[in-house]
JSON list of C-alpha atoms in Angstrom, two decimals:
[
{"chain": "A", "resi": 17, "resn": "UNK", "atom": "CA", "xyz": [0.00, 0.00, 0.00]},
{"chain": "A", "resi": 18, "resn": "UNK", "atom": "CA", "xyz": [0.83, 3.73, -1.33]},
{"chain": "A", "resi": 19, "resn": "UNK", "atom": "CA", "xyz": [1.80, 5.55, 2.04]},
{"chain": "A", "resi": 20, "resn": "UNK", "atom": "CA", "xyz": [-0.92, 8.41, 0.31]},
{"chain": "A", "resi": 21, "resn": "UNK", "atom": "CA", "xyz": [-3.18, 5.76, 0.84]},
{"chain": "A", "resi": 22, "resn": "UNK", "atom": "CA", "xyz": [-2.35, 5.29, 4.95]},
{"chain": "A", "resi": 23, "resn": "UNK", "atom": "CA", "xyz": [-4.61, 7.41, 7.68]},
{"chain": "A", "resi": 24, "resn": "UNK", "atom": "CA", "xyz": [-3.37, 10.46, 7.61]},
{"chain": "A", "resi": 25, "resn": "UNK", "atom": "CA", "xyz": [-1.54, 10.95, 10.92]},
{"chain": "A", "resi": 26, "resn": "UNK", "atom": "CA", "xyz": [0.04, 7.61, 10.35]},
{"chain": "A", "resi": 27, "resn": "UNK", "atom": "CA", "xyz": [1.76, 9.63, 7.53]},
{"chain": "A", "resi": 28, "resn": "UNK", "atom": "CA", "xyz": [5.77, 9.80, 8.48]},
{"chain": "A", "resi": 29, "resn": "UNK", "atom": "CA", "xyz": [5.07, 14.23, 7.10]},
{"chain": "A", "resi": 30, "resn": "UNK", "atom": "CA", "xyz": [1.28, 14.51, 8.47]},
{"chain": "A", "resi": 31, "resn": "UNK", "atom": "CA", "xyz": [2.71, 12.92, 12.42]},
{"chain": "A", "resi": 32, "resn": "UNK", "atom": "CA", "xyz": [5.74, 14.86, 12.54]},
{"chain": "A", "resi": 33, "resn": "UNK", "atom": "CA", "xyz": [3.56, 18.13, 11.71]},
{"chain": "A", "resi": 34, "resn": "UNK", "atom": "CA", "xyz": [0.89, 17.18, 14.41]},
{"chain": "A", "resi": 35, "resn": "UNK", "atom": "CA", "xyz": [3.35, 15.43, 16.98]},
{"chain": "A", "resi": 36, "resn": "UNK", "atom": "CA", "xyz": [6.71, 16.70, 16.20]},
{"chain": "A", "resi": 37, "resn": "UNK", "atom": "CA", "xyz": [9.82, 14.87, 15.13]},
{"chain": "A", "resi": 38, "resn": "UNK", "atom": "CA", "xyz": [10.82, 13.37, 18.19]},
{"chain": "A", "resi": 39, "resn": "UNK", "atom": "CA", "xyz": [7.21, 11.25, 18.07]},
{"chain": "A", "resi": 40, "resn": "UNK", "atom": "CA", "xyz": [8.89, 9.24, 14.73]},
{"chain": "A", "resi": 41, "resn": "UNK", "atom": "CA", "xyz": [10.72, 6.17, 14.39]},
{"chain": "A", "resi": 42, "resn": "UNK", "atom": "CA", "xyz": [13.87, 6.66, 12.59]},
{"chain": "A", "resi": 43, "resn": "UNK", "atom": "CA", "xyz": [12.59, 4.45, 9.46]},
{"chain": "A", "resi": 44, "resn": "UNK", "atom": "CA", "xyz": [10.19, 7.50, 9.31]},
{"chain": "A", "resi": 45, "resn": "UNK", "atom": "CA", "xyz": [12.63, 10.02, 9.46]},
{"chain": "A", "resi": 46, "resn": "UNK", "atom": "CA", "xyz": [14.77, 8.58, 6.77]},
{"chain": "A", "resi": 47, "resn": "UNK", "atom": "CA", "xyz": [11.47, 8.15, 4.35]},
{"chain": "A", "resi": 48, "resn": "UNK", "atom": "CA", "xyz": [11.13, 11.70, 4.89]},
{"chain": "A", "resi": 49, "resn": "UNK", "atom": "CA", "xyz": [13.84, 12.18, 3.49]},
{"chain": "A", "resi": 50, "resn": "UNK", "atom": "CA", "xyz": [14.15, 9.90, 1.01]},
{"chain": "A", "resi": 51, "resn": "UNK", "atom": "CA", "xyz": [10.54, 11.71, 0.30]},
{"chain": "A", "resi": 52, "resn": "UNK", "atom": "CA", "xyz": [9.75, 8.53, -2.28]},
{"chain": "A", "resi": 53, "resn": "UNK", "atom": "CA", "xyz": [10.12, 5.10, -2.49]},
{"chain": "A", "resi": 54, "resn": "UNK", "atom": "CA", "xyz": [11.21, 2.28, -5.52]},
{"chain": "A", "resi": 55, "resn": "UNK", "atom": "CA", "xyz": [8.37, 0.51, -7.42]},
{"chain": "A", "resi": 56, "resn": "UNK", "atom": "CA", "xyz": [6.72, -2.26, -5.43]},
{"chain": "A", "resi": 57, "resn": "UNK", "atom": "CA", "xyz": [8.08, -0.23, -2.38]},
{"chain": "A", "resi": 58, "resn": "UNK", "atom": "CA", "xyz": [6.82, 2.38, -0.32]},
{"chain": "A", "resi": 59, "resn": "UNK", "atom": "CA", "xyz": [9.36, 5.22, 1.48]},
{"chain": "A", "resi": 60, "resn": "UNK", "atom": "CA", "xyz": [9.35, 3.76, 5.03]},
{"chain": "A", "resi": 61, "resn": "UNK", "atom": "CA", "xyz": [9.71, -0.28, 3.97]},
{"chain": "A", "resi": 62, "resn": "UNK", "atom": "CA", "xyz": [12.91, 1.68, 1.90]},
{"chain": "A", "resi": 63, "resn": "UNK", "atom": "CA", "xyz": [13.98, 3.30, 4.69]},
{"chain": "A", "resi": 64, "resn": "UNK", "atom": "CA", "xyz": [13.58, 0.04, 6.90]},
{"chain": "A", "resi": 65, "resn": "UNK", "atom": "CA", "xyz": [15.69, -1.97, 4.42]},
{"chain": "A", "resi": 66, "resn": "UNK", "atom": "CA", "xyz": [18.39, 0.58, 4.34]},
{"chain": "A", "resi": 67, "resn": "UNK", "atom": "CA", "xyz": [18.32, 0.87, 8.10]},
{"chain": "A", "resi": 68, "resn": "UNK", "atom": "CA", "xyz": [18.69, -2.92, 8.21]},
{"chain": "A", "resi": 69, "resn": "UNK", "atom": "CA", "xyz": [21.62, -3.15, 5.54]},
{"chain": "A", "resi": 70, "resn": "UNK", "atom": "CA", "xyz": [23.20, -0.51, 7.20]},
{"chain": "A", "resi": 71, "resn": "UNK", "atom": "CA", "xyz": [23.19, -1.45, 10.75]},
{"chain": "A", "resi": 72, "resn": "UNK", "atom": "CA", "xyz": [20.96, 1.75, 11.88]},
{"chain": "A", "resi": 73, "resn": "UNK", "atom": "CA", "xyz": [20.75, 5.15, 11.47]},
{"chain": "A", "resi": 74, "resn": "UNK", "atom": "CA", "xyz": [24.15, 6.17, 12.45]},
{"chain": "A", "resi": 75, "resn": "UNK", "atom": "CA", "xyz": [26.21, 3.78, 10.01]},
{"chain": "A", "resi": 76, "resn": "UNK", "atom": "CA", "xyz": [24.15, 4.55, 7.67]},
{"chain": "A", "resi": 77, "resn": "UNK", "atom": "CA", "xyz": [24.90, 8.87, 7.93]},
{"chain": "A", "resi": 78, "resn": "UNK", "atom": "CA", "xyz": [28.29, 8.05, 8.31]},
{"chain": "A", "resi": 79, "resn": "UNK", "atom": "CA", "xyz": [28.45, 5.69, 5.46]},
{"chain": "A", "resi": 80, "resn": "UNK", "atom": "CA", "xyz": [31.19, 6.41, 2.80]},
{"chain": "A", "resi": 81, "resn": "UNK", "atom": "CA", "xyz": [29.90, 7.87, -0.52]},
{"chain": "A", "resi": 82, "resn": "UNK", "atom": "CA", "xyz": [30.82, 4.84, -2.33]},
{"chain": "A", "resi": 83, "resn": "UNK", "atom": "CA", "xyz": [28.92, 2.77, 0.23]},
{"chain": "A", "resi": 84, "resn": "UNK", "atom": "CA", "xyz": [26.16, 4.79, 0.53]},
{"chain": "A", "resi": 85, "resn": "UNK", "atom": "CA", "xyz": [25.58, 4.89, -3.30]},
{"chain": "A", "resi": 86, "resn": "UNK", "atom": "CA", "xyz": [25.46, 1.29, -3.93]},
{"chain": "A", "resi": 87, "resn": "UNK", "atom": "CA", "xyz": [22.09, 0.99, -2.08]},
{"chain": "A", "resi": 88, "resn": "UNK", "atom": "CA", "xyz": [19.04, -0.06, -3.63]},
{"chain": "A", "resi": 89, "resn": "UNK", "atom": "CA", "xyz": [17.25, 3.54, -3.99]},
{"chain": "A", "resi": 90, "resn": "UNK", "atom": "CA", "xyz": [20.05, 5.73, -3.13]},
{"chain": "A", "resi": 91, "resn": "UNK", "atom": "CA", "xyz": [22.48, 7.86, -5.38]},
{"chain": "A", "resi": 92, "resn": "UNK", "atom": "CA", "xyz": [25.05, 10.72, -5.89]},
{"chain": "A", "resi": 93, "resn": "UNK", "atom": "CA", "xyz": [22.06, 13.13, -5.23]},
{"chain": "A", "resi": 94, "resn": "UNK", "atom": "CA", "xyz": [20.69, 11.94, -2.38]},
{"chain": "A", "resi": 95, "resn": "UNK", "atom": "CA", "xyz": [24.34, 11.75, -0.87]},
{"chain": "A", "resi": 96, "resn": "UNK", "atom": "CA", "xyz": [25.11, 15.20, -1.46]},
{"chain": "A", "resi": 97, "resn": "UNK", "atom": "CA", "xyz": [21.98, 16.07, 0.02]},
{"chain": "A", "resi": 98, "resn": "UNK", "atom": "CA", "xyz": [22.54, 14.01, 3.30]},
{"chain": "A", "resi": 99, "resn": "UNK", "atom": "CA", "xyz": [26.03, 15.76, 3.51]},
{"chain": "A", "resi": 100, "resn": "UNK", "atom": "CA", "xyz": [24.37, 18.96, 3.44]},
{"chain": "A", "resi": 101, "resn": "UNK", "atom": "CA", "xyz": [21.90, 18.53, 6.39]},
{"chain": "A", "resi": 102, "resn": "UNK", "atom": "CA", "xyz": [24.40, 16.80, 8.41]},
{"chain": "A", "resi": 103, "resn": "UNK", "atom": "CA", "xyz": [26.57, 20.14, 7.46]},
{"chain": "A", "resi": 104, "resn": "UNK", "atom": "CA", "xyz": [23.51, 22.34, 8.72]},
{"chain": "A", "resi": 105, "resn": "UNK", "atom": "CA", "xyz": [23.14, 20.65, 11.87]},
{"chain": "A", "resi": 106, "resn": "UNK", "atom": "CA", "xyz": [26.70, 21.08, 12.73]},
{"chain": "A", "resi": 107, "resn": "UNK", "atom": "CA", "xyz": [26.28, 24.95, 11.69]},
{"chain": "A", "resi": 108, "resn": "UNK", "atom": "CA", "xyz": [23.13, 25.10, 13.75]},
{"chain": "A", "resi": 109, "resn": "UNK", "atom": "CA", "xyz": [24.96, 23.48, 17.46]},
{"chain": "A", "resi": 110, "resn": "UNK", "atom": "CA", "xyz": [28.04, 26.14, 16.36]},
{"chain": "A", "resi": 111, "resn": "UNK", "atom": "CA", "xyz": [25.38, 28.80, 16.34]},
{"chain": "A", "resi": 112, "resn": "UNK", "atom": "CA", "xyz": [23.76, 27.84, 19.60]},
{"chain": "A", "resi": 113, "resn": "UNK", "atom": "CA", "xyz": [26.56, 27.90, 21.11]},
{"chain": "A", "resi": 114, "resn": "UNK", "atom": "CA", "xyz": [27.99, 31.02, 19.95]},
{"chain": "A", "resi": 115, "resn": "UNK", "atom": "CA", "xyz": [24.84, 32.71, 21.05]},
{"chain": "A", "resi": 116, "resn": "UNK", "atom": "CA", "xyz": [26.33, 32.64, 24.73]},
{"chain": "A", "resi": 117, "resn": "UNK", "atom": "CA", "xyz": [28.98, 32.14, 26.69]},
{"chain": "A", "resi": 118, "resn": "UNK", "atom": "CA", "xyz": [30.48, 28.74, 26.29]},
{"chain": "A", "resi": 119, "resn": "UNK", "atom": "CA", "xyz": [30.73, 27.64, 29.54]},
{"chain": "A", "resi": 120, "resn": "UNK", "atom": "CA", "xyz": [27.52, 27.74, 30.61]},
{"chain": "A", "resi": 121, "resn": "UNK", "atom": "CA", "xyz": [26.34, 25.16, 27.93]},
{"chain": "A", "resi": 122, "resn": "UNK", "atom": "CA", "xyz": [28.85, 22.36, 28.86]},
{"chain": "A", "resi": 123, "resn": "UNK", "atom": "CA", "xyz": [26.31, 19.99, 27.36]},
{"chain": "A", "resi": 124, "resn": "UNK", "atom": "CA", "xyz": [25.99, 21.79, 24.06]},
{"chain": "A", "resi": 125, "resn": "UNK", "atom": "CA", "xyz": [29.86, 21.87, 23.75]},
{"chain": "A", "resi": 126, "resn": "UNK", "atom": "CA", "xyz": [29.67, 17.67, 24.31]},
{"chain": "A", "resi": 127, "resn": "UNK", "atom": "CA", "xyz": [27.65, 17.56, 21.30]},
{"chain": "A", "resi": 128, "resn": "UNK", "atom": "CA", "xyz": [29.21, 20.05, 19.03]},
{"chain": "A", "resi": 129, "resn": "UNK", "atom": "CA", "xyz": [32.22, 17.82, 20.07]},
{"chain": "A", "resi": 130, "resn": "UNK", "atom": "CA", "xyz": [30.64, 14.83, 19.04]},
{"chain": "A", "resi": 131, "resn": "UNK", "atom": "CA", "xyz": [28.60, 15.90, 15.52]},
{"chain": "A", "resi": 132, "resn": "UNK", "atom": "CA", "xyz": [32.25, 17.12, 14.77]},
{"chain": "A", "resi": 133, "resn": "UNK", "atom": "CA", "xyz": [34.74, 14.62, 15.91]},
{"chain": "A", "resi": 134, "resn": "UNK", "atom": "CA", "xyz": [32.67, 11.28, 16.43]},
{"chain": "A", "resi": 135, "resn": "UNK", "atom": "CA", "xyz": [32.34, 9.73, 12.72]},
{"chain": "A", "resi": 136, "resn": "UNK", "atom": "CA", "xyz": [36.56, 10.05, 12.24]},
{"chain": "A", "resi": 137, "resn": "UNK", "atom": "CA", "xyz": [38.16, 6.53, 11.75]},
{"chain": "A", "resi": 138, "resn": "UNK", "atom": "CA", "xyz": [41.83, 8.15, 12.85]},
{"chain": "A", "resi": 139, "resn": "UNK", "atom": "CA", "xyz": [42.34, 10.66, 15.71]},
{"chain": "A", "resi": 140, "resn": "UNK", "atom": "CA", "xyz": [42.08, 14.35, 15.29]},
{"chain": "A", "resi": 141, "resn": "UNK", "atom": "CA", "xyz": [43.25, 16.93, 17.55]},
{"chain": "A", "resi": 142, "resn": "UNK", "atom": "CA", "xyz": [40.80, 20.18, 17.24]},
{"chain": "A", "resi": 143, "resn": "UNK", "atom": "CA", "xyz": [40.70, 23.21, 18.93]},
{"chain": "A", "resi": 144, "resn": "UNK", "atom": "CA", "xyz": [38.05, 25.66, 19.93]},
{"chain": "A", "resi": 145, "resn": "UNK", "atom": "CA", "xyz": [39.46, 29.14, 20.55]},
{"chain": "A", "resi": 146, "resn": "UNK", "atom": "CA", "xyz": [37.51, 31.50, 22.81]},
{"chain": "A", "resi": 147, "resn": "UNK", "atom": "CA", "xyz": [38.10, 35.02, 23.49]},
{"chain": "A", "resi": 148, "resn": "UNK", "atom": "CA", "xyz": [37.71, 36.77, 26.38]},
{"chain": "A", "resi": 149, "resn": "UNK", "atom": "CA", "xyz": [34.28, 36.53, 27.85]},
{"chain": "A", "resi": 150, "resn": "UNK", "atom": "CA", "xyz": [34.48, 32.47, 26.34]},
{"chain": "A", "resi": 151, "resn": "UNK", "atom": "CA", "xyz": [32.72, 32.76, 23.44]},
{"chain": "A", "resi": 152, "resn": "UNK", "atom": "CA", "xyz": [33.24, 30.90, 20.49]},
{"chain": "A", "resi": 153, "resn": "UNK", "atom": "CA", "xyz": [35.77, 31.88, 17.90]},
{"chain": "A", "resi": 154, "resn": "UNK", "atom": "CA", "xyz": [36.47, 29.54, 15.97]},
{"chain": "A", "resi": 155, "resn": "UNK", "atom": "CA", "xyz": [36.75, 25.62, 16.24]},
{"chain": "A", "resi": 156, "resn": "UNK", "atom": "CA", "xyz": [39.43, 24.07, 13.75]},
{"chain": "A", "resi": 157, "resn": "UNK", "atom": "CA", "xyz": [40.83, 20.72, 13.30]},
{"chain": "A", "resi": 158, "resn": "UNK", "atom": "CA", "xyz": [44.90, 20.83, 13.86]},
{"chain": "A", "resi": 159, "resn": "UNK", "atom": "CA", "xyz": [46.31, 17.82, 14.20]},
{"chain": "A", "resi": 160, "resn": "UNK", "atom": "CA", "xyz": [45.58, 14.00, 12.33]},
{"chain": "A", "resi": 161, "resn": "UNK", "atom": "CA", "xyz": [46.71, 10.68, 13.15]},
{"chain": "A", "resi": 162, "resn": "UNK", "atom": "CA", "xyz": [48.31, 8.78, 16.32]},
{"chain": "A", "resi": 163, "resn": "UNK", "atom": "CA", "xyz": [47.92, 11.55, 18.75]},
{"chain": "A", "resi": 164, "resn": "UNK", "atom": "CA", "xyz": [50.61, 11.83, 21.23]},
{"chain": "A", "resi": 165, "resn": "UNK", "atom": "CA", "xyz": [53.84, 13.90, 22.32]},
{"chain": "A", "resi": 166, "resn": "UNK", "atom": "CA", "xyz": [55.28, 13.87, 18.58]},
{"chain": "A", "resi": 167, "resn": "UNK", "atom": "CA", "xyz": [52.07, 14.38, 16.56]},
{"chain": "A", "resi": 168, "resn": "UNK", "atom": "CA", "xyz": [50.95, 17.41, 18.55]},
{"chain": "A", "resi": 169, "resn": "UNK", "atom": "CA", "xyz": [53.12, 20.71, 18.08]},
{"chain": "A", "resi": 170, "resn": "UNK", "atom": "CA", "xyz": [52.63, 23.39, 21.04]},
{"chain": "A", "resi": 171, "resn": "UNK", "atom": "CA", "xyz": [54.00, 25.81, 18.63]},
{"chain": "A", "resi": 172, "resn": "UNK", "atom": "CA", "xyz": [51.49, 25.35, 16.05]},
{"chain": "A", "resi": 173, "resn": "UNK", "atom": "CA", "xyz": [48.47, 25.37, 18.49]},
{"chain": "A", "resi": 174, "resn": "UNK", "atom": "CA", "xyz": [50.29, 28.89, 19.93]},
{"chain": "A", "resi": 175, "resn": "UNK", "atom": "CA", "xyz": [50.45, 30.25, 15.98]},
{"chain": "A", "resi": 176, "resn": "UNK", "atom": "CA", "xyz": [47.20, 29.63, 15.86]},
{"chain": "A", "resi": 177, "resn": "UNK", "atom": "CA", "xyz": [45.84, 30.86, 19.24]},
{"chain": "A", "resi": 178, "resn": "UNK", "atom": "CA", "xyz": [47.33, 34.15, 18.65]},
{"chain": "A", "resi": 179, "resn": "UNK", "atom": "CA", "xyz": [46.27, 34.56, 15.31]},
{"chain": "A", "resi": 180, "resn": "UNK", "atom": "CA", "xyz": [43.25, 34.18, 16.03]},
{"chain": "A", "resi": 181, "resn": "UNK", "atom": "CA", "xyz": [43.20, 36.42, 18.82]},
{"chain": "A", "resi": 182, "resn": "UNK", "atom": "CA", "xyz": [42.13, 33.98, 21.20]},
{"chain": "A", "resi": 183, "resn": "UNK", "atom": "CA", "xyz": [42.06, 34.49, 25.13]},
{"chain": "A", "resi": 184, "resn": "UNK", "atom": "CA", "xyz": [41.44, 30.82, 25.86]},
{"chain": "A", "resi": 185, "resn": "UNK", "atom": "CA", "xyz": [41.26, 27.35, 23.87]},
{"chain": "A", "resi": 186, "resn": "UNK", "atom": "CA", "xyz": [39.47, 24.30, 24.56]},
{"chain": "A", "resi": 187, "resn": "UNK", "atom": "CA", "xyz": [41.36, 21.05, 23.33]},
{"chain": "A", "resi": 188, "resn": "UNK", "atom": "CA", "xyz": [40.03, 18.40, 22.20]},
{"chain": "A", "resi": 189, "resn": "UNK", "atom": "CA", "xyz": [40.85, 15.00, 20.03]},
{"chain": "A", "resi": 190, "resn": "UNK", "atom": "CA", "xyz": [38.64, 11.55, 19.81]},
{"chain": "A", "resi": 191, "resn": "UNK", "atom": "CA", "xyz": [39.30, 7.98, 20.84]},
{"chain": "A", "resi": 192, "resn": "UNK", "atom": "CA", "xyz": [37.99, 5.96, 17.33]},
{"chain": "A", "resi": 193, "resn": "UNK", "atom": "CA", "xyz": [38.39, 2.89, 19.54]},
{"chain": "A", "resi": 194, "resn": "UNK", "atom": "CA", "xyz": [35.53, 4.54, 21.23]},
{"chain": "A", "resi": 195, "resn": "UNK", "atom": "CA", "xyz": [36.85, 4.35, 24.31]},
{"chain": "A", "resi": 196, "resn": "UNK", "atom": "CA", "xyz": [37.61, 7.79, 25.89]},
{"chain": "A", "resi": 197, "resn": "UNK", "atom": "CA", "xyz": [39.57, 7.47, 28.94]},
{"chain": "A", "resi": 198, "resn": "UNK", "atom": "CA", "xyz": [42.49, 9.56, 28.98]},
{"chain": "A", "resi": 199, "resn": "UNK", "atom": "CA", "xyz": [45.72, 7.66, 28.14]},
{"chain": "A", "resi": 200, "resn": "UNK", "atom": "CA", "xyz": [49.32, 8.79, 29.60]},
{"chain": "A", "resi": 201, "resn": "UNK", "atom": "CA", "xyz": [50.37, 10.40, 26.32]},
{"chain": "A", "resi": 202, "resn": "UNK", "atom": "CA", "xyz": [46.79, 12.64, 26.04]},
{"chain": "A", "resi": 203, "resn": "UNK", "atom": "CA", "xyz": [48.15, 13.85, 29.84]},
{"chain": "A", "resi": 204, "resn": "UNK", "atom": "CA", "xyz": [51.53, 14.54, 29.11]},
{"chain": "A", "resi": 205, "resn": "UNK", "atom": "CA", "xyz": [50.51, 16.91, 25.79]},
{"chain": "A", "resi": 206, "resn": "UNK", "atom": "CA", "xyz": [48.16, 18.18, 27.46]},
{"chain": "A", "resi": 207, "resn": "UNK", "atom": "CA", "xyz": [50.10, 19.59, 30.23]},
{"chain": "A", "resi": 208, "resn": "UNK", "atom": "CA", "xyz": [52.79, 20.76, 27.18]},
{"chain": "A", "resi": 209, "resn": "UNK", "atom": "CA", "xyz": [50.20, 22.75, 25.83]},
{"chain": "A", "resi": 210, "resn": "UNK", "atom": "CA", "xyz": [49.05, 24.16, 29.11]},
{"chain": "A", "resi": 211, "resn": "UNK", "atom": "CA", "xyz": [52.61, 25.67, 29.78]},
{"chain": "A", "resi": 212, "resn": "UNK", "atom": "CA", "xyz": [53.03, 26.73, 25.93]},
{"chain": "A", "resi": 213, "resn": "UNK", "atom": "CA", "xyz": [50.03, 28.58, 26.21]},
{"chain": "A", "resi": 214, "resn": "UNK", "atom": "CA", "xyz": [50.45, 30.42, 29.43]},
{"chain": "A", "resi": 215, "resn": "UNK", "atom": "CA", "xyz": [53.45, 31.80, 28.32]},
{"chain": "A", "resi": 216, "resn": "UNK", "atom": "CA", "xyz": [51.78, 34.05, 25.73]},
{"chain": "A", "resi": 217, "resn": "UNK", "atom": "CA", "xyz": [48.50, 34.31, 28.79]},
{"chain": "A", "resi": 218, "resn": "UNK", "atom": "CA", "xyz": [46.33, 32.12, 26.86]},
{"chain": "A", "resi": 219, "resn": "UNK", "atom": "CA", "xyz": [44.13, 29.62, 29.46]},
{"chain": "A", "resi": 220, "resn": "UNK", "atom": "CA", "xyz": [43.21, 25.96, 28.57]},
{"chain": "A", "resi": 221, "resn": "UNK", "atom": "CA", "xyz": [39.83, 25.57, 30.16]},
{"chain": "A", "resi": 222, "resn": "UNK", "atom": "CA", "xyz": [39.66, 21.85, 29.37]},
{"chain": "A", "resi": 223, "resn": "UNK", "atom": "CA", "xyz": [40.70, 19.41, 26.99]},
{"chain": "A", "resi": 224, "resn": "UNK", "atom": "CA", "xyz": [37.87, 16.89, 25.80]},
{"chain": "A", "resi": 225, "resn": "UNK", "atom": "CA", "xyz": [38.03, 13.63, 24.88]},
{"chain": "A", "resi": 226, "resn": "UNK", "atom": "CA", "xyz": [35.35, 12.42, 22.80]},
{"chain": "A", "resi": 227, "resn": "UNK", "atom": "CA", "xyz": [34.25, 8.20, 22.37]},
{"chain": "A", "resi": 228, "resn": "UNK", "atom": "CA", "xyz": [31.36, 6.56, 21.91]},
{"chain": "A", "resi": 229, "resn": "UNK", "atom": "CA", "xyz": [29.27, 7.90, 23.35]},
{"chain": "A", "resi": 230, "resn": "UNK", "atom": "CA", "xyz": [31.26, 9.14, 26.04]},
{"chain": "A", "resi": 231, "resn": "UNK", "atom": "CA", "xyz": [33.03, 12.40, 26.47]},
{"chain": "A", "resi": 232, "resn": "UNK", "atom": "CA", "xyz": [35.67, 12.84, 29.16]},
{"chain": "A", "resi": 233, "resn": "UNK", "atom": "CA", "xyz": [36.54, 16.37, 30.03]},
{"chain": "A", "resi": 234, "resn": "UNK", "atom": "CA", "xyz": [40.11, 16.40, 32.20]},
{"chain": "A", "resi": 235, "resn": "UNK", "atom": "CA", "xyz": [38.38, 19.38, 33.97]},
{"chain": "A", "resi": 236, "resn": "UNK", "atom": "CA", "xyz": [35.91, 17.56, 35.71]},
{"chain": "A", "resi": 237, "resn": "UNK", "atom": "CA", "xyz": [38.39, 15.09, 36.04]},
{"chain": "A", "resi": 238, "resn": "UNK", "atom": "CA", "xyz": [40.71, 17.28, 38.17]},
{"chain": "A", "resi": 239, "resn": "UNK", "atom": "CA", "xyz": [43.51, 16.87, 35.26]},
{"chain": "A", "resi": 240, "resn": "UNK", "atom": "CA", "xyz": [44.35, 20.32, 34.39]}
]
């Protein structure tokens, strides 16, 4: 059966109007928007299949291009299009964060953290540089690879700071193992960049590290 030809409100567009999108299952998300099905198949037994080939939701937004296209009902298009609203929802956590100061939104700064640094299959070490009443910057990848004592160059993260015109940085780098407790070489740069930075007055508020789905911040930790 057509979904035109379901009740209304069990229409994936007609509930999320009435209910909102949390109400939906995330097969109905996806037939949103996939917005059609194949023939023989409607948009939400598509998006159920996919889900199920896949693995869920996540794999499947985090597929690679050339995985992603190979699916039965999927394409170049459709990619580009799933790249761009994963693009606008990292755009709209910057922008909610950036509408105060940082620190008082230590939740929204998790998952900024996470729609940025999660979905990498190596490590990346990332800053986000603050000025002086903590607000947002800029947040910029640095660093790629094994991080640890010779990956991670003080004097590049100081270049950068002060450029910038930063009064204070955040650090932060993720654990693709998923597994974000801190190891002895994320302490020992850490403290490095602590001592680089105070020389030219710049604070490190905290250095995150983010798993899955775990972030650690060495703040609450008592590390810095």
């Amino acid at each position: 059966m057509a979904i035109t030809d379901w009740p209304a409100l069990e229409r994936p567009r007609e509930k999320l109007l009435a209910h909102g999108a949390s109400v939906l299952s995330d097969a109905e998300l996806l037939a949103i928007f996939l917005r059609t099905g194949i023939k023989g198949v409607s948009a939400v037994d598509l998006a159920r299949d996919l889900l199920k080939r896949f693995g869920g939701l996540r794999p499947l937004l985090e597929s690679s291009q050339d995985d992603f296209c190979e699916a039965l009902g999927l394409g170049p298009a459709k990619y580009a299009q799933l790249q761009a609203v994963l693009e606008m929802s990292r755009r709209h956590l910057m922008a909610s964060l950036q509408r105060g100061e940082l620190m008082e939104s230590p939740g929204a700064v998790r998952q900024y953290l996470v729609a940025q640094m999660r979905h990498h299959q190596q490590e990346v070490f990332a800053c986000l540089f603050l000025d002086n009443k903590h607000r947002i910057i800029r947040f910029e990848p640095l660093f790629f690879g094994t991080i640890d004592a010779a990956s991670v160059y003080p004097r590049e993260v100081v270049k950068k700071s002060l450029s910038v015109n930063a009064a204070a940085v955040i650090l932060a780098h993720n654990h693709p193992s998923g597994v974000a407790e801190p190891s002895l070489a994320d302490k020992q740069i850490t403290r490095r960049l602590i001592d680089a930075l105070m020389l030219v007055d710049i604070r490190v508020l905290d250095h995150m590290i983010v798993g899955d789905p775990e972030v650690v911040s060495f703040a609450e930790l008592g590390l810095l």
